[in-house]
CSV table of C-alpha atoms in Angstrom, one decimal:
chain,number,residue,atom,x,y,z
T,20,MET,CA,12.4,3.7,10.3
T,21,ASP,CA,14.0,0.6,8.8
T,22,THR,CA,17.3,1.8,7.4
T,23,LEU,CA,17.6,-1.4,5.4
T,24,ILE,CA,14.9,-0.1,3.1
T,25,PRO,CA,16.3,2.5,0.7
T,26,ALA,CA,14.5,5.8,0.2
T,27,PRO,CA,12.8,6.1,-3.1
T,28,ASP,CA,14.8,7.8,-5.8
T,29,GLY,CA,12.2,9.4,-8.1
T,30,PRO,CA,9.0,8.4,-9.9
T,31,GLU,CA,10.6,5.4,-11.8
T,32,GLU,CA,11.5,3.8,-8.5
T,33,LEU,CA,7.9,4.3,-7.3
T,34,ARG,CA,6.6,2.7,-10.4
T,35,ALA,CA,9.0,-0.2,-10.0
T,36,LEU,CA,7.9,-0.8,-6.4
T,37,LEU,CA,4.3,-0.9,-7.6
T,38,VAL,CA,5.1,-3.3,-10.4
T,39,LEU,CA,7.0,-5.6,-8.0
T,40,ASP,CA,4.0,-5.5,-5.6
T,41,GLN,CA,1.6,-6.5,-8.4
T,42,LEU,CA,3.6,-9.6,-9.4
T,43,PRO,CA,2.1,-13.0,-8.7
T,44,ARG,CA,3.2,-14.6,-5.4
T,45,VAL,CA,5.1,-11.4,-4.4
T,46,GLY,CA,3.8,-9.6,-1.3
T,47,PRO,CA,5.2,-6.8,0.7
T,48,ALA,CA,7.9,-9.0,2.5
T,49,LYS,CA,9.1,-10.4,-0.9
T,50,VAL,CA,9.2,-6.8,-2.3
T,51,ARG,CA,11.4,-5.7,0.6
T,52,ASP,CA,13.7,-8.7,0.1
T,53,LEU,CA,14.0,-8.0,-3.6
T,54,VAL,CA,14.8,-4.3,-2.9
T,55,ARG,CA,17.4,-5.2,-0.3
T,56,ARG,CA,19.0,-7.9,-2.5
T,57,PHE,CA,19.2,-5.8,-5.7
T,58,GLY,CA,19.6,-2.3,-4.1
T,59,SER,CA,16.4,-0.9,-5.6
T,60,ALA,CA,13.1,-1.9,-7.2
T,61,GLU,CA,14.3,-0.7,-10.6
T,62,ALA,CA,17.4,-2.9,-10.3
T,63,ALA,CA,15.3,-5.9,-9.3
T,64,LEU,CA,13.1,-5.5,-12.4
T,65,ALA,CA,16.2,-5.0,-14.6
T,66,ALA,CA,18.0,-8.1,-13.2
T,67,PRO,CA,18.8,-11.0,-15.6
T,68,ALA,CA,15.9,-13.4,-16.0
T,69,GLY,CA,17.5,-16.3,-14.1
T,70,THR,CA,18.7,-14.2,-11.2
T,71,PHE,CA,15.3,-12.6,-10.8
T,72,ALA,CA,13.5,-15.9,-11.1
T,73,ARG,CA,15.7,-17.4,-8.3
T,74,ALA,CA,15.0,-14.4,-6.1
T,75,ALA,CA,11.3,-13.8,-6.8
T,76,GLY,CA,10.1,-17.1,-8.1
T,77,ALA,CA,9.1,-18.4,-11.5
T,78,ALA,CA,5.6,-16.9,-11.5
T,79,ALA,CA,6.9,-13.4,-10.8
T,80,ALA,CA,9.7,-13.8,-13.3
T,81,SER,CA,7.2,-14.7,-16.1
T,82,HIS,CA,5.1,-11.6,-15.4
T,83,ARG,CA,7.6,-8.9,-14.6
T,84,ARG,CA,7.9,-7.6,-18.2
T,85,ARG,CA,4.2,-7.7,-18.9
T,86,GLY,CA,2.9,-4.3,-20.2
T,87,SER,CA,-0.5,-4.9,-18.5
T,88,ILE,CA,1.0,-4.6,-15.1
T,89,ARG,CA,2.8,-1.4,-16.0
T,90,ASP,CA,-0.4,0.0,-17.6
T,91,GLU,CA,-2.3,-0.8,-14.4
T,92,VAL,CA,0.4,0.9,-12.3
T,93,ARG,CA,0.3,4.0,-14.6
T,94,ARG,CA,-3.6,4.1,-14.3
T,95,ALA,CA,-3.4,3.8,-10.5
T,96,LEU,CA,-1.0,6.7,-10.2
T,97,GLU,CA,-3.1,8.8,-12.6
T,98,ARG,CA,-6.3,8.0,-10.5
T,99,ALA,CA,-4.4,8.9,-7.3
T,100,SER,CA,-3.2,12.2,-8.8
T,101,ARG,CA,-6.7,13.1,-10.0
T,102,ALA,CA,-8.1,12.3,-6.5
T,103,GLY,CA,-5.5,14.5,-4.9
T,104,MET,CA,-3.8,11.6,-3.1
T,105,SER,CA,-0.3,11.5,-1.8
T,106,VAL,CA,1.8,8.4,-2.7
T,107,ILE,CA,4.2,7.5,0.1
T,108,THR,CA,6.9,4.7,-0.1
T,109,TRP,CA,8.4,3.0,2.9
T,110,GLY,CA,11.6,4.9,2.6
T,111,ALA,CA,9.9,8.3,2.8
T,112,SER,CA,10.0,10.4,6.0
T,113,ALA,CA,6.2,10.7,5.9
T,114,TYR,CA,5.8,6.9,6.0
T,115,PRO,CA,4.3,5.9,9.4
T,116,ALA,CA,7.0,4.4,11.6
T,117,THR,CA,4.5,2.2,13.3
T,118,LEU,CA,4.0,0.3,10.0
T,119,LEU,CA,7.7,-0.3,9.6
T,120,HIS,CA,7.5,-2.5,12.7
T,121,LEU,CA,5.2,-5.0,10.9
T,122,ALA,CA,6.7,-8.1,9.4
T,123,ASP,CA,5.5,-7.1,6.0
T,124,PRO,CA,4.8,-3.3,5.8
T,125,PRO,CA,3.2,-2.2,2.5
T,126,PRO,CA,5.8,-0.8,0.2
T,127,VAL,CA,3.5,2.0,-1.0
T,128,LEU,CA,0.6,3.9,0.7
T,129,PHE,CA,-2.0,5.9,-1.2
T,130,VAL,CA,-3.1,8.6,1.2
T,131,ARG,CA,-5.9,11.1,0.9
T,132,GLY,CA,-6.0,13.7,3.7
T,133,ARG,CA,-3.6,15.2,6.1
T,134,LEU,CA,-0.3,13.3,6.2
T,135,GLU,CA,0.5,14.5,9.7
T,136,LEU,CA,-2.3,12.4,11.0
T,137,LEU,CA,-0.5,9.2,10.0
T,138,GLY,CA,1.5,9.1,13.2
T,139,ARG,CA,-1.5,9.4,15.6
T,140,ASP,CA,-3.2,6.7,17.4
T,141,SER,CA,-5.5,4.9,15.0
T,142,VAL,CA,-7.8,1.9,14.5
T,143,THR,CA,-8.2,0.2,11.2
T,144,VAL,CA,-11.7,-0.8,10.3
T,145,VAL,CA,-12.2,-3.6,7.8
T,146,GLY,CA,-15.5,-5.2,7.1
T,147,SER,CA,-18.0,-6.5,4.6
T,148,ARG,CA,-19.1,-4.5,1.6
T,149,ARG,CA,-22.5,-6.1,2.0
T,150,ALA,CA,-22.9,-5.0,5.6
T,151,THR,CA,-26.0,-5.9,7.6
T,152,ALA,CA,-28.0,-3.1,9.3
T,153,TYR,CA,-26.5,-4.4,12.6
T,154,GLY,CA,-23.0,-4.2,11.3
T,155,ARG,CA,-23.4,-0.7,9.9
T,156,ARG,CA,-24.9,0.4,13.3
T,157,ILE,CA,-22.0,-1.1,15.2
T,158,ALA,CA,-19.4,0.4,12.9
T,159,VAL,CA,-20.9,3.9,13.2
T,160,GLY,CA,-21.1,3.6,17.0
T,161,MET,CA,-17.6,2.2,17.6
T,162,ALA,CA,-16.0,4.7,15.2
T,163,SER,CA,-17.9,7.6,16.7
T,164,ALA,CA,-16.8,6.7,20.3
T,165,LEU,CA,-13.2,6.2,19.3
T,166,ALA,CA,-13.1,9.4,17.2
T,167,ALA,CA,-14.5,11.4,20.2
T,168,ARG,CA,-11.5,10.2,22.2
T,169,GLY,CA,-9.0,11.4,19.5
T,170,VAL,CA,-8.4,8.1,17.8
T,171,GLU,CA,-8.1,8.2,14.0
T,172,ILE,CA,-10.3,5.8,11.9
T,173,VAL,CA,-8.4,4.2,9.0
T,174,SER,CA,-9.8,1.9,6.3
T,175,GLY,CA,-9.4,0.8,2.7
T,176,GLY,CA,-12.4,3.1,1.9
T,177,ALA,CA,-14.6,0.3,0.6
T,178,ARG,CA,-18.4,0.7,0.7
T,179,GLY,CA,-20.1,-1.0,3.5
T,180,ILE,CA,-18.5,-1.3,7.0
T,181,ASP,CA,-15.6,1.0,6.0
T,182,THR,CA,-17.9,3.8,4.9
T,183,HIS,CA,-20.1,3.6,8.0
T,184,ALA,CA,-17.0,3.7,10.3
T,185,HIS,CA,-15.9,6.9,8.6
T,186,LEU,CA,-19.5,8.3,8.9
T,187,GLY,CA,-19.4,7.5,12.6
T,188,ALA,CA,-16.0,9.2,12.9
T,189,LEU,CA,-17.3,12.3,11.2
């Protein structure tokens, strides 16, 4: 695990990470840089305007106090809770170590299912929501063959190819 990324300290830090991740022109690498620079996501959001703008950029600085972003974060966390999802930040012990080796690991994962499976061999399936019959058939066949060999199938859960890959795995 990347020791330069602090472990989350409560629900407010989680919300702050999600707010940072939603700001314009701020992706996972920039979120990591901001957390490292300021010590936490909460501290980054609370930084003086000029300091934050120099670190995150003008677009992010102009949006960081918008209530609409905080409302969307609140709604996302409520939906995750209703769906029985776990929310894991990159400082948590359950966060997959393999993701931390990426140049820009996602700061937060929304996970439904068994957390212990996150460390197993996996293949991520990403595809069109408007899948062709051929694409759906290939997704089912590939995922079925991989799952039969113990490989976990991971996706964003979108309709189309993602759904058919999971159907194949099942």
